[in-house]
Amino acid sequence: MQNRTDLALESYEGAEASRLEGVEVKRSGGITTVKVTDENGAKALGKPVGNYVTLEVKSFVNDTDVFDGRLDTFANVLRSILPENVSSVLVAGLGNKNITADSLGPKTNSYVLSTRHILDELRSTSGLEGLFCVSSVSTGVLGETGIETAELIRGIAAQIKPSCIITVDALAATSMERLGTTVQFSDSGISPGSGVGNHRHEISFKTVGVPVISIGIPTVVSTSVLSPSGDSGAYVTPREIDRISEHGAKLIGMGINVCLHKGLSAKDLYALVG
């Protein structure tokens, strides 16, 4: 099947759900988990084997306050799919910072509290023992760097040896209603650009040797979904995309902080990155 969406939930909704083998779906409030259990399910949905958790959130267009309980919900979802015994994390912001609809990853990095450079002794003397070992990087895109994103991440991982990688990227959806109102988490890694037909090298445990968690928010939708005569190679984004990207990045970056740095409050963490 040809996917015009990065969301496993939309792939499931667009398939003949009653006939899908190797796919399990659970819904609880605003959280839906699509579990692809085998290759039959992977072929049916066009998604690798793994867990895909979709979190419904308030639209980022007019709602900018993330300190209303959403950070805790986000952190709990992320915590549920992180590998056990994680001791260090590399956060990789994917995408092009100069294109608003593709800037979610780079913008997220500005909200991530990176701590790998802080010595244990300094953490102790400054009262920050609760800090987790986090490093972050914005990868840019192939057209800017001449280097595949997967190659950059694989090289960095080989050097600093994180026990887990979290990638953040803008996604494509088939529903305008899901733009800026949906966060997808996956423990199967990511193939950047797959939703818009620009497949880049896969970033996953298989390719980088480290468990990879991917997080994303839909920012574009195919014109072919909106109109039967639409160009399947063209994508549109809402006029409020600047707010969706900025506030979505804030939720993801701060949600990662709350999940990992358990000894500090959300507002203390925001003060450190702000």
PDB file of C-alpha atoms in Angstrom:
ATOM      1  CA  MET A   1       0.000   0.000   0.000  1.00  0.00           C
ATOM      2  CA  GLN A   2       1.119   3.575  -0.643  1.00  0.00           C
ATOM      3  CA  ASN A   3       1.162   5.631   2.526  1.00  0.00           C
ATOM      4  CA  ARG A   4       0.578   9.352   2.442  1.00  0.00           C
ATOM      5  CA  THR A   5       0.739   9.412   6.211  1.00  0.00           C
ATOM      6  CA  ASP A   6       3.374   8.829   8.861  1.00  0.00           C
ATOM      7  CA  LEU A   7       0.695   7.992  11.439  1.00  0.00           C
ATOM      8  CA  ALA A   8       0.180   4.287  12.099  1.00  0.00           C
ATOM      9  CA  LEU A   9      -3.293   5.089  13.430  1.00  0.00           C
ATOM     10  CA  GLU A  10      -4.317   6.611  10.095  1.00  0.00           C
ATOM     11  CA  SER A  11      -2.881   3.644   8.211  1.00  0.00           C
ATOM     12  CA  TYR A  12      -4.969   1.394  10.448  1.00  0.00           C
ATOM     13  CA  GLU A  13      -8.111   3.477   9.953  1.00  0.00           C
ATOM     14  CA  GLY A  14      -7.606   3.457   6.186  1.00  0.00           C
ATOM     15  CA  ALA A  15      -7.209  -0.329   5.999  1.00  0.00           C
ATOM     16  CA  GLU A  16      -9.829  -3.026   6.309  1.00  0.00           C
ATOM     17  CA  ALA A  17      -9.296  -3.160  10.049  1.00  0.00           C
ATOM     18  CA  SER A  18     -11.435  -6.253  10.634  1.00  0.00           C
ATOM     19  CA  ARG A  19      -9.158  -8.282   8.340  1.00  0.00           C
ATOM     20  CA  LEU A  20      -5.796  -7.118   9.611  1.00  0.00           C
ATOM     21  CA  GLU A  21      -3.570  -9.849  11.012  1.00  0.00           C
ATOM     22  CA  GLY A  22      -0.600  -8.962  13.164  1.00  0.00           C
ATOM     23  CA  VAL A  23      -2.067  -5.649  14.342  1.00  0.00           C
ATOM     24  CA  GLU A  24      -3.458  -4.918  17.815  1.00  0.00           C
ATOM     25  CA  VAL A  25      -5.156  -1.653  18.787  1.00  0.00           C
ATOM     26  CA  LYS A  26      -5.930  -0.324  22.257  1.00  0.00           C
ATOM     27  CA  ARG A  27      -7.669   2.964  23.068  1.00  0.00           C
ATOM     28  CA  SER A  28      -7.724   4.726  26.423  1.00  0.00           C
ATOM     29  CA  GLY A  29      -8.997   8.274  26.606  1.00  0.00           C
ATOM     30  CA  GLY A  30      -6.928  10.369  24.233  1.00  0.00           C
ATOM     31  CA  ILE A  31      -4.227   7.696  23.824  1.00  0.00           C
ATOM     32  CA  THR A  32      -4.326   5.035  21.098  1.00  0.00           C
ATOM     33  CA  THR A  33      -1.714   2.293  20.794  1.00  0.00           C
ATOM     34  CA  VAL A  34      -1.267   0.463  17.498  1.00  0.00           C
ATOM     35  CA  LYS A  35       0.971  -2.573  17.947  1.00  0.00           C
ATOM     36  CA  VAL A  36       2.388  -4.212  14.830  1.00  0.00           C
ATOM     37  CA  THR A  37       3.251  -7.693  16.056  1.00  0.00           C
ATOM     38  CA  ASP A  38       4.604  -9.452  12.962  1.00  0.00           C
ATOM     39  CA  GLU A  39       5.453  -9.118   9.282  1.00  0.00           C
ATOM     40  CA  ASN A  40       1.810  -9.623   8.259  1.00  0.00           C
ATOM     41  CA  GLY A  41       0.871  -6.504  10.211  1.00  0.00           C
ATOM     42  CA  ALA A  42       3.924  -4.640   8.913  1.00  0.00           C
ATOM     43  CA  LYS A  43       2.914  -5.379   5.322  1.00  0.00           C
ATOM     44  CA  ALA A  44      -0.723  -4.446   5.934  1.00  0.00           C
ATOM     45  CA  LEU A  45       0.073  -1.058   7.481  1.00  0.00           C
ATOM     46  CA  GLY A  46       3.316  -0.282   5.708  1.00  0.00           C
ATOM     47  CA  LYS A  47       4.964   0.204   9.099  1.00  0.00           C
ATOM     48  CA  PRO A  48       7.772  -1.792  10.751  1.00  0.00           C
ATOM     49  CA  VAL A  49       7.046  -4.125  13.656  1.00  0.00           C
ATOM     50  CA  GLY A  50       6.768  -2.109  16.870  1.00  0.00           C
ATOM     51  CA  ASN A  51       4.531   0.054  19.034  1.00  0.00           C
ATOM     52  CA  TYR A  52       2.962   3.297  17.780  1.00  0.00           C
ATOM     53  CA  VAL A  53       1.305   5.448  20.424  1.00  0.00           C
ATOM     54  CA  THR A  54      -0.835   8.399  19.361  1.00  0.00           C
ATOM     55  CA  LEU A  55      -1.518  11.111  21.933  1.00  0.00           C
ATOM     56  CA  GLU A  56      -4.326  13.574  21.226  1.00  0.00           C
ATOM     57  CA  VAL A  57      -3.586  17.078  22.526  1.00  0.00           C
ATOM     58  CA  LYS A  58      -5.184  20.506  22.431  1.00  0.00           C
ATOM     59  CA  SER A  59      -4.435  22.424  19.266  1.00  0.00           C
ATOM     60  CA  PHE A  60      -1.194  24.381  19.470  1.00  0.00           C
ATOM     61  CA  VAL A  61      -2.705  27.200  17.409  1.00  0.00           C
ATOM     62  CA  ASN A  62      -4.312  29.077  20.282  1.00  0.00           C
ATOM     63  CA  ASP A  63      -3.206  27.117  23.351  1.00  0.00           C
ATOM     64  CA  THR A  64       0.375  27.775  24.432  1.00  0.00           C
ATOM     65  CA  ASP A  65       0.348  26.716  28.104  1.00  0.00           C
ATOM     66  CA  VAL A  66       1.928  23.258  28.410  1.00  0.00           C
ATOM     67  CA  PHE A  67       1.957  23.404  32.238  1.00  0.00           C
ATOM     68  CA  ASP A  68      -1.614  22.112  32.485  1.00  0.00           C
ATOM     69  CA  GLY A  69      -0.899  18.396  32.921  1.00  0.00           C
ATOM     70  CA  ARG A  70       0.038  17.660  29.318  1.00  0.00           C
ATOM     71  CA  LEU A  71       3.730  17.379  30.165  1.00  0.00           C
ATOM     72  CA  ASP A  72       3.049  14.627  32.701  1.00  0.00           C
ATOM     73  CA  THR A  73       0.868  12.745  30.198  1.00  0.00           C
ATOM     74  CA  PHE A  74       3.521  13.136  27.510  1.00  0.00           C
ATOM     75  CA  ALA A  75       6.270  11.988  29.893  1.00  0.00           C
ATOM     76  CA  ASN A  76       4.259   8.924  30.947  1.00  0.00           C
ATOM     77  CA  VAL A  77       3.728   7.859  27.322  1.00  0.00           C
ATOM     78  CA  LEU A  78       7.413   8.336  26.499  1.00  0.00           C
ATOM     79  CA  ARG A  79       8.449   6.476  29.646  1.00  0.00           C
ATOM     80  CA  SER A  80       6.230   3.532  28.652  1.00  0.00           C
ATOM     81  CA  ILE A  81       8.098   2.900  25.391  1.00  0.00           C
ATOM     82  CA  LEU A  82      11.648   3.676  26.476  1.00  0.00           C
ATOM     83  CA  PRO A  83      13.878   0.601  26.804  1.00  0.00           C
ATOM     84  CA  GLU A  84      14.544  -0.657  30.312  1.00  0.00           C
ATOM     85  CA  ASN A  85      17.662   0.501  32.155  1.00  0.00           C
ATOM     86  CA  VAL A  86      18.297   3.520  29.936  1.00  0.00           C
ATOM     87  CA  SER A  87      21.295   5.441  31.300  1.00  0.00           C
ATOM     88  CA  SER A  88      21.909   8.064  28.603  1.00  0.00           C
ATOM     89  CA  VAL A  89      19.948   9.528  25.702  1.00  0.00           C
ATOM     90  CA  LEU A  90      20.826  11.325  22.469  1.00  0.00           C
ATOM     91  CA  VAL A  91      18.001  13.583  21.214  1.00  0.00           C
ATOM     92  CA  ALA A  92      18.256  14.179  17.459  1.00  0.00           C
ATOM     93  CA  GLY A  93      16.190  16.965  15.923  1.00  0.00           C
ATOM     94  CA  LEU A  94      15.556  16.057  12.267  1.00  0.00           C
ATOM     95  CA  GLY A  95      14.486  18.443   9.531  1.00  0.00           C
ATOM     96  CA  ASN A  96      15.207  21.805   7.942  1.00  0.00           C
ATOM     97  CA  LYS A  97      15.166  24.757  10.347  1.00  0.00           C
ATOM     98  CA  ASN A  98      14.625  27.159   7.421  1.00  0.00           C
ATOM     99  CA  ILE A  99      11.318  25.565   6.354  1.00  0.00           C
ATOM    100  CA  THR A 100       8.649  26.178   8.977  1.00  0.00           C
ATOM    101  CA  ALA A 101       6.676  22.995   8.319  1.00  0.00           C
ATOM    102  CA  ASP A 102       9.894  20.953   8.652  1.00  0.00           C
ATOM    103  CA  SER A 103      11.446  22.825  11.589  1.00  0.00           C
ATOM    104  CA  LEU A 104       9.874  20.870  14.468  1.00  0.00           C
ATOM    105  CA  GLY A 105      13.012  18.802  15.147  1.00  0.00           C
ATOM    106  CA  PRO A 106      15.549  21.661  15.242  1.00  0.00           C
ATOM    107  CA  LYS A 107      13.179  23.826  17.308  1.00  0.00           C
ATOM    108  CA  THR A 108      12.665  21.015  19.817  1.00  0.00           C
ATOM    109  CA  ASN A 109      16.391  20.951  20.558  1.00  0.00           C
ATOM    110  CA  SER A 110      16.221  24.497  21.958  1.00  0.00           C
ATOM    111  CA  TYR A 111      13.925  23.160  24.720  1.00  0.00           C
ATOM    112  CA  VAL A 112      15.939  20.012  25.506  1.00  0.00           C
ATOM    113  CA  LEU A 113      18.131  20.233  28.601  1.00  0.00           C
ATOM    114  CA  SER A 114      21.492  18.735  27.535  1.00  0.00           C
ATOM    115  CA  THR A 115      23.563  17.591  30.501  1.00  0.00           C
ATOM    116  CA  ARG A 116      26.193  15.143  29.249  1.00  0.00           C
ATOM    117  CA  HIS A 117      28.915  17.780  29.697  1.00  0.00           C
ATOM    118  CA  ILE A 118      28.054  18.380  33.380  1.00  0.00           C
ATOM    119  CA  LEU A 119      30.431  16.426  35.610  1.00  0.00           C
ATOM    120  CA  ASP A 120      29.019  14.257  38.396  1.00  0.00           C
ATOM    121  CA  GLU A 121      30.881  16.310  41.003  1.00  0.00           C
ATOM    122  CA  LEU A 122      29.355  19.551  39.711  1.00  0.00           C
ATOM    123  CA  ARG A 123      25.879  18.027  39.740  1.00  0.00           C
ATOM    124  CA  SER A 124      26.347  17.089  43.375  1.00  0.00           C
ATOM    125  CA  THR A 125      27.697  20.449  44.520  1.00  0.00           C
ATOM    126  CA  SER A 126      25.015  22.393  42.640  1.00  0.00           C
ATOM    127  CA  GLY A 127      22.135  20.290  43.970  1.00  0.00           C
ATOM    128  CA  LEU A 128      21.273  18.876  40.538  1.00  0.00           C
ATOM    129  CA  GLU A 129      21.760  15.174  41.276  1.00  0.00           C
ATOM    130  CA  GLY A 130      18.468  14.423  39.493  1.00  0.00           C
ATOM    131  CA  LEU A 131      19.845  15.378  36.100  1.00  0.00           C
ATOM    132  CA  PHE A 132      19.859  12.590  33.511  1.00  0.00           C
ATOM    133  CA  CYS A 133      22.667  12.202  30.961  1.00  0.00           C
ATOM    134  CA  VAL A 134      21.294  13.850  27.806  1.00  0.00           C
ATOM    135  CA  SER A 135      22.985  15.098  24.637  1.00  0.00           C
ATOM    136  CA  SER A 136      21.277  16.690  21.643  1.00  0.00           C
ATOM    137  CA  VAL A 137      21.987  17.488  18.011  1.00  0.00           C
ATOM    138  CA  SER A 138      20.214  19.072  15.040  1.00  0.00           C
ATOM    139  CA  THR A 139      21.103  17.012  11.987  1.00  0.00           C
ATOM    140  CA  GLY A 140      20.049  19.346   9.181  1.00  0.00           C
ATOM    141  CA  VAL A 141      19.043  17.777   5.867  1.00  0.00           C
ATOM    142  CA  LEU A 142      20.961  16.113   3.040  1.00  0.00           C
ATOM    143  CA  GLY A 143      20.631  19.156   0.773  1.00  0.00           C
ATOM    144  CA  GLU A 144      22.385  21.323   3.364  1.00  0.00           C
ATOM    145  CA  THR A 145      25.031  18.973   4.731  1.00  0.00           C
ATOM    146  CA  GLY A 146      25.631  16.468   1.937  1.00  0.00           C
ATOM    147  CA  ILE A 147      25.405  13.802   4.643  1.00  0.00           C
ATOM    148  CA  GLU A 148      22.525  11.405   5.232  1.00  0.00           C
ATOM    149  CA  THR A 149      20.853  11.977   8.595  1.00  0.00           C
ATOM    150  CA  ALA A 150      21.271   8.275   9.414  1.00  0.00           C
ATOM    151  CA  GLU A 151      25.014   8.551   8.758  1.00  0.00           C
ATOM    152  CA  LEU A 152      25.340  11.521  11.118  1.00  0.00           C
ATOM    153  CA  ILE A 153      23.425   9.831  13.900  1.00  0.00           C
ATOM    154  CA  ARG A 154      25.292   6.560  13.461  1.00  0.00           C
ATOM    155  CA  GLY A 155      28.621   8.385  13.679  1.00  0.00           C
ATOM    156  CA  ILE A 156      27.639  10.374  16.780  1.00  0.00           C
ATOM    157  CA  ALA A 157      26.234   7.279  18.477  1.00  0.00           C
ATOM    158  CA  ALA A 158      29.463   5.383  17.820  1.00  0.00           C
ATOM    159  CA  GLN A 159      31.410   8.203  19.482  1.00  0.00           C
ATOM    160  CA  ILE A 160      29.316   9.017  22.580  1.00  0.00           C
ATOM    161  CA  LYS A 161      27.569   5.627  22.969  1.00  0.00           C
ATOM    162  CA  PRO A 162      24.085   6.605  24.219  1.00  0.00           C
ATOM    163  CA  SER A 163      21.906   3.766  25.457  1.00  0.00           C
ATOM    164  CA  CYS A 164      18.930   5.169  23.503  1.00  0.00           C
ATOM    165  CA  ILE A 165      18.279   7.683  20.728  1.00  0.00           C
ATOM    166  CA  ILE A 166      15.155   9.863  20.530  1.00  0.00           C
ATOM    167  CA  THR A 167      14.484  11.364  17.111  1.00  0.00           C
ATOM    168  CA  VAL A 168      12.055  14.258  16.621  1.00  0.00           C
ATOM    169  CA  ASP A 169      10.620  15.046  13.195  1.00  0.00           C
ATOM    170  CA  ALA A 170       7.659  16.692  11.474  1.00  0.00           C
ATOM    171  CA  LEU A 171       5.162  14.176  10.067  1.00  0.00           C
ATOM    172  CA  ALA A 172       2.610  13.946   7.259  1.00  0.00           C
ATOM    173  CA  ALA A 173      -1.049  13.115   7.889  1.00  0.00           C
ATOM    174  CA  THR A 174      -4.162  12.444   5.819  1.00  0.00           C
ATOM    175  CA  SER A 175      -6.469  14.501   8.035  1.00  0.00           C
ATOM    176  CA  MET A 176      -6.337  18.271   8.479  1.00  0.00           C
ATOM    177  CA  GLU A 177      -7.834  17.788  11.943  1.00  0.00           C
ATOM    178  CA  ARG A 178      -4.705  15.965  13.101  1.00  0.00           C
ATOM    179  CA  LEU A 179      -2.303  18.760  12.169  1.00  0.00           C
ATOM    180  CA  GLY A 180      -0.990  20.212  15.407  1.00  0.00           C
ATOM    181  CA  THR A 181      -3.321  18.112  17.566  1.00  0.00           C
ATOM    182  CA  THR A 182      -1.557  14.741  17.489  1.00  0.00           C
ATOM    183  CA  VAL A 183       1.752  13.425  18.797  1.00  0.00           C
ATOM    184  CA  GLN A 184       3.013  10.020  17.655  1.00  0.00           C
ATOM    185  CA  PHE A 185       5.575   7.978  19.590  1.00  0.00           C
ATOM    186  CA  SER A 186       7.197   4.859  18.145  1.00  0.00           C
ATOM    187  CA  ASP A 187       9.843   2.399  19.314  1.00  0.00           C
ATOM    188  CA  SER A 188      10.574   1.138  15.788  1.00  0.00           C
ATOM    189  CA  GLY A 189      12.731   4.056  14.656  1.00  0.00           C
ATOM    190  CA  ILE A 190      12.001   6.293  11.671  1.00  0.00           C
ATOM    191  CA  SER A 191      12.490   6.649   7.931  1.00  0.00           C
ATOM    192  CA  PRO A 192      12.629  10.440   7.492  1.00  0.00           C
ATOM    193  CA  GLY A 193      10.427  11.810   4.710  1.00  0.00           C
ATOM    194  CA  SER A 194       8.512   8.567   4.149  1.00  0.00           C
ATOM    195  CA  GLY A 195       5.117  10.233   4.546  1.00  0.00           C
ATOM    196  CA  VAL A 196       5.853  12.730   1.761  1.00  0.00           C
ATOM    197  CA  GLY A 197       7.481  10.211  -0.582  1.00  0.00           C
ATOM    198  CA  ASN A 198      11.048  11.377   0.111  1.00  0.00           C
ATOM    199  CA  HIS A 199      12.391   8.243   1.749  1.00  0.00           C
ATOM    200  CA  ARG A 200      15.774   8.663   3.418  1.00  0.00           C
ATOM    201  CA  HIS A 201      17.882   6.021   5.125  1.00  0.00           C
ATOM    202  CA  GLU A 202      16.183   4.283   8.041  1.00  0.00           C
ATOM    203  CA  ILE A 203      17.211   5.232  11.578  1.00  0.00           C
ATOM    204  CA  SER A 204      16.578   2.241  13.836  1.00  0.00           C
ATOM    205  CA  PHE A 205      18.283  -0.291  16.063  1.00  0.00           C
ATOM    206  CA  LYS A 206      19.065  -2.293  12.936  1.00  0.00           C
ATOM    207  CA  THR A 207      20.965   0.583  11.307  1.00  0.00           C
ATOM    208  CA  VAL A 208      22.567   2.413  14.256  1.00  0.00           C
ATOM    209  CA  GLY A 209      22.914  -0.372  16.830  1.00  0.00           C
ATOM    210  CA  VAL A 210      21.001   1.512  19.536  1.00  0.00           C
ATOM    211  CA  PRO A 211      17.261   1.476  20.392  1.00  0.00           C
ATOM    212  CA  VAL A 212      15.551   4.367  18.607  1.00  0.00           C
ATOM    213  CA  ILE A 213      12.387   6.120  19.807  1.00  0.00           C
ATOM    214  CA  SER A 214      10.757   8.500  17.329  1.00  0.00           C
ATOM    215  CA  ILE A 215       8.432  11.373  18.235  1.00  0.00           C
ATOM    216  CA  GLY A 216       6.594  13.581  15.760  1.00  0.00           C
ATOM    217  CA  ILE A 217       3.698  15.931  15.122  1.00  0.00           C
ATOM    218  CA  PRO A 218       1.869  16.097  11.768  1.00  0.00           C
ATOM    219  CA  THR A 219       2.421  19.433  10.021  1.00  0.00           C
ATOM    220  CA  VAL A 220       1.450  18.712   6.392  1.00  0.00           C
ATOM    221  CA  VAL A 221      -1.248  16.873   4.439  1.00  0.00           C
ATOM    222  CA  SER A 222      -1.266  15.704   0.823  1.00  0.00           C
ATOM    223  CA  THR A 223      -3.398  17.682  -1.640  1.00  0.00           C
ATOM    224  CA  SER A 224      -4.555  14.372  -3.118  1.00  0.00           C
ATOM    225  CA  VAL A 225      -6.315  13.680   0.173  1.00  0.00           C
ATOM    226  CA  LEU A 226      -8.131  17.006   0.055  1.00  0.00           C
ATOM    227  CA  SER A 227      -9.198  16.737  -3.580  1.00  0.00           C
ATOM    228  CA  PRO A 228      -9.390  13.776  -6.000  1.00  0.00           C
ATOM    229  CA  SER A 229      -7.768  15.977  -8.640  1.00  0.00           C
ATOM    230  CA  GLY A 230      -4.995  17.085  -6.298  1.00  0.00           C
ATOM    231  CA  ASP A 231      -1.360  16.470  -7.162  1.00  0.00           C
ATOM    232  CA  SER A 232      -0.200  13.500  -5.087  1.00  0.00           C
ATOM    233  CA  GLY A 233       3.270  15.028  -4.974  1.00  0.00           C
ATOM    234  CA  ALA A 234       2.111  18.303  -3.414  1.00  0.00           C
ATOM    235  CA  TYR A 235       1.529  18.973   0.281  1.00  0.00           C
ATOM    236  CA  VAL A 236      -0.158  21.811   2.146  1.00  0.00           C
ATOM    237  CA  THR A 237       0.144  23.103   5.663  1.00  0.00           C
ATOM    238  CA  PRO A 238      -2.141  25.367   7.734  1.00  0.00           C
ATOM    239  CA  ARG A 239      -1.462  29.083   7.872  1.00  0.00           C
ATOM    240  CA  GLU A 240      -0.828  28.754  11.621  1.00  0.00           C
ATOM    241  CA  ILE A 241       2.097  26.414  10.990  1.00  0.00           C
ATOM    242  CA  ASP A 242       4.569  28.736  12.749  1.00  0.00           C
ATOM    243  CA  ARG A 243       2.647  28.410  16.011  1.00  0.00           C
ATOM    244  CA  ILE A 244       2.138  24.670  15.570  1.00  0.00           C
ATOM    245  CA  SER A 245       5.876  24.121  15.057  1.00  0.00           C
ATOM    246  CA  GLU A 246       6.974  26.396  17.904  1.00  0.00           C
ATOM    247  CA  HIS A 247       4.475  25.252  20.528  1.00  0.00           C
ATOM    248  CA  GLY A 248       4.733  21.612  19.426  1.00  0.00           C
ATOM    249  CA  ALA A 249       8.510  21.800  19.850  1.00  0.00           C
ATOM    250  CA  LYS A 250       8.016  23.240  23.318  1.00  0.00           C
ATOM    251  CA  LEU A 251       5.747  20.354  24.344  1.00  0.00           C
ATOM    252  CA  ILE A 252       8.107  17.687  22.977  1.00  0.00           C
ATOM    253  CA  GLY A 253      11.298  19.228  24.353  1.00  0.00           C
ATOM    254  CA  MET A 254       9.845  19.898  27.774  1.00  0.00           C
ATOM    255  CA  GLY A 255       8.102  16.502  27.783  1.00  0.00           C
ATOM    256  CA  ILE A 256      11.444  14.798  27.197  1.00  0.00           C
ATOM    257  CA  ASN A 257      12.939  16.829  30.061  1.00  0.00           C
ATOM    258  CA  VAL A 258      10.139  15.910  32.467  1.00  0.00           C
ATOM    259  CA  CYS A 259      10.437  12.243  31.510  1.00  0.00           C
ATOM    260  CA  LEU A 260      14.212  12.024  31.959  1.00  0.00           C
ATOM    261  CA  HIS A 261      15.131  14.580  34.654  1.00  0.00           C
ATOM    262  CA  LYS A 262      12.893  13.224  37.398  1.00  0.00           C
ATOM    263  CA  GLY A 263      14.423  15.216  40.234  1.00  0.00           C
ATOM    264  CA  LEU A 264      13.307  18.617  38.938  1.00  0.00           C
ATOM    265  CA  SER A 265       9.888  20.184  38.462  1.00  0.00           C
ATOM    266  CA  ALA A 266       8.623  21.145  35.011  1.00  0.00           C
ATOM    267  CA  LYS A 267       8.902  24.857  35.773  1.00  0.00           C
ATOM    268  CA  ASP A 268      12.436  24.482  37.129  1.00  0.00           C
ATOM    269  CA  LEU A 269      13.391  22.622  33.942  1.00  0.00           C
ATOM    270  CA  TYR A 270      11.828  25.356  31.826  1.00  0.00           C
ATOM    271  CA  ALA A 271      13.842  27.962  33.708  1.00  0.00           C
ATOM    272  CA  LEU A 272      17.027  26.037  32.893  1.00  0.00           C
ATOM    273  CA  VAL A 273      16.334  25.879  29.151  1.00  0.00           C
ATOM    274  CA  GLY A 274      14.579  29.260  28.857  1.00  0.00           C
TER     275      GLY A 274
END
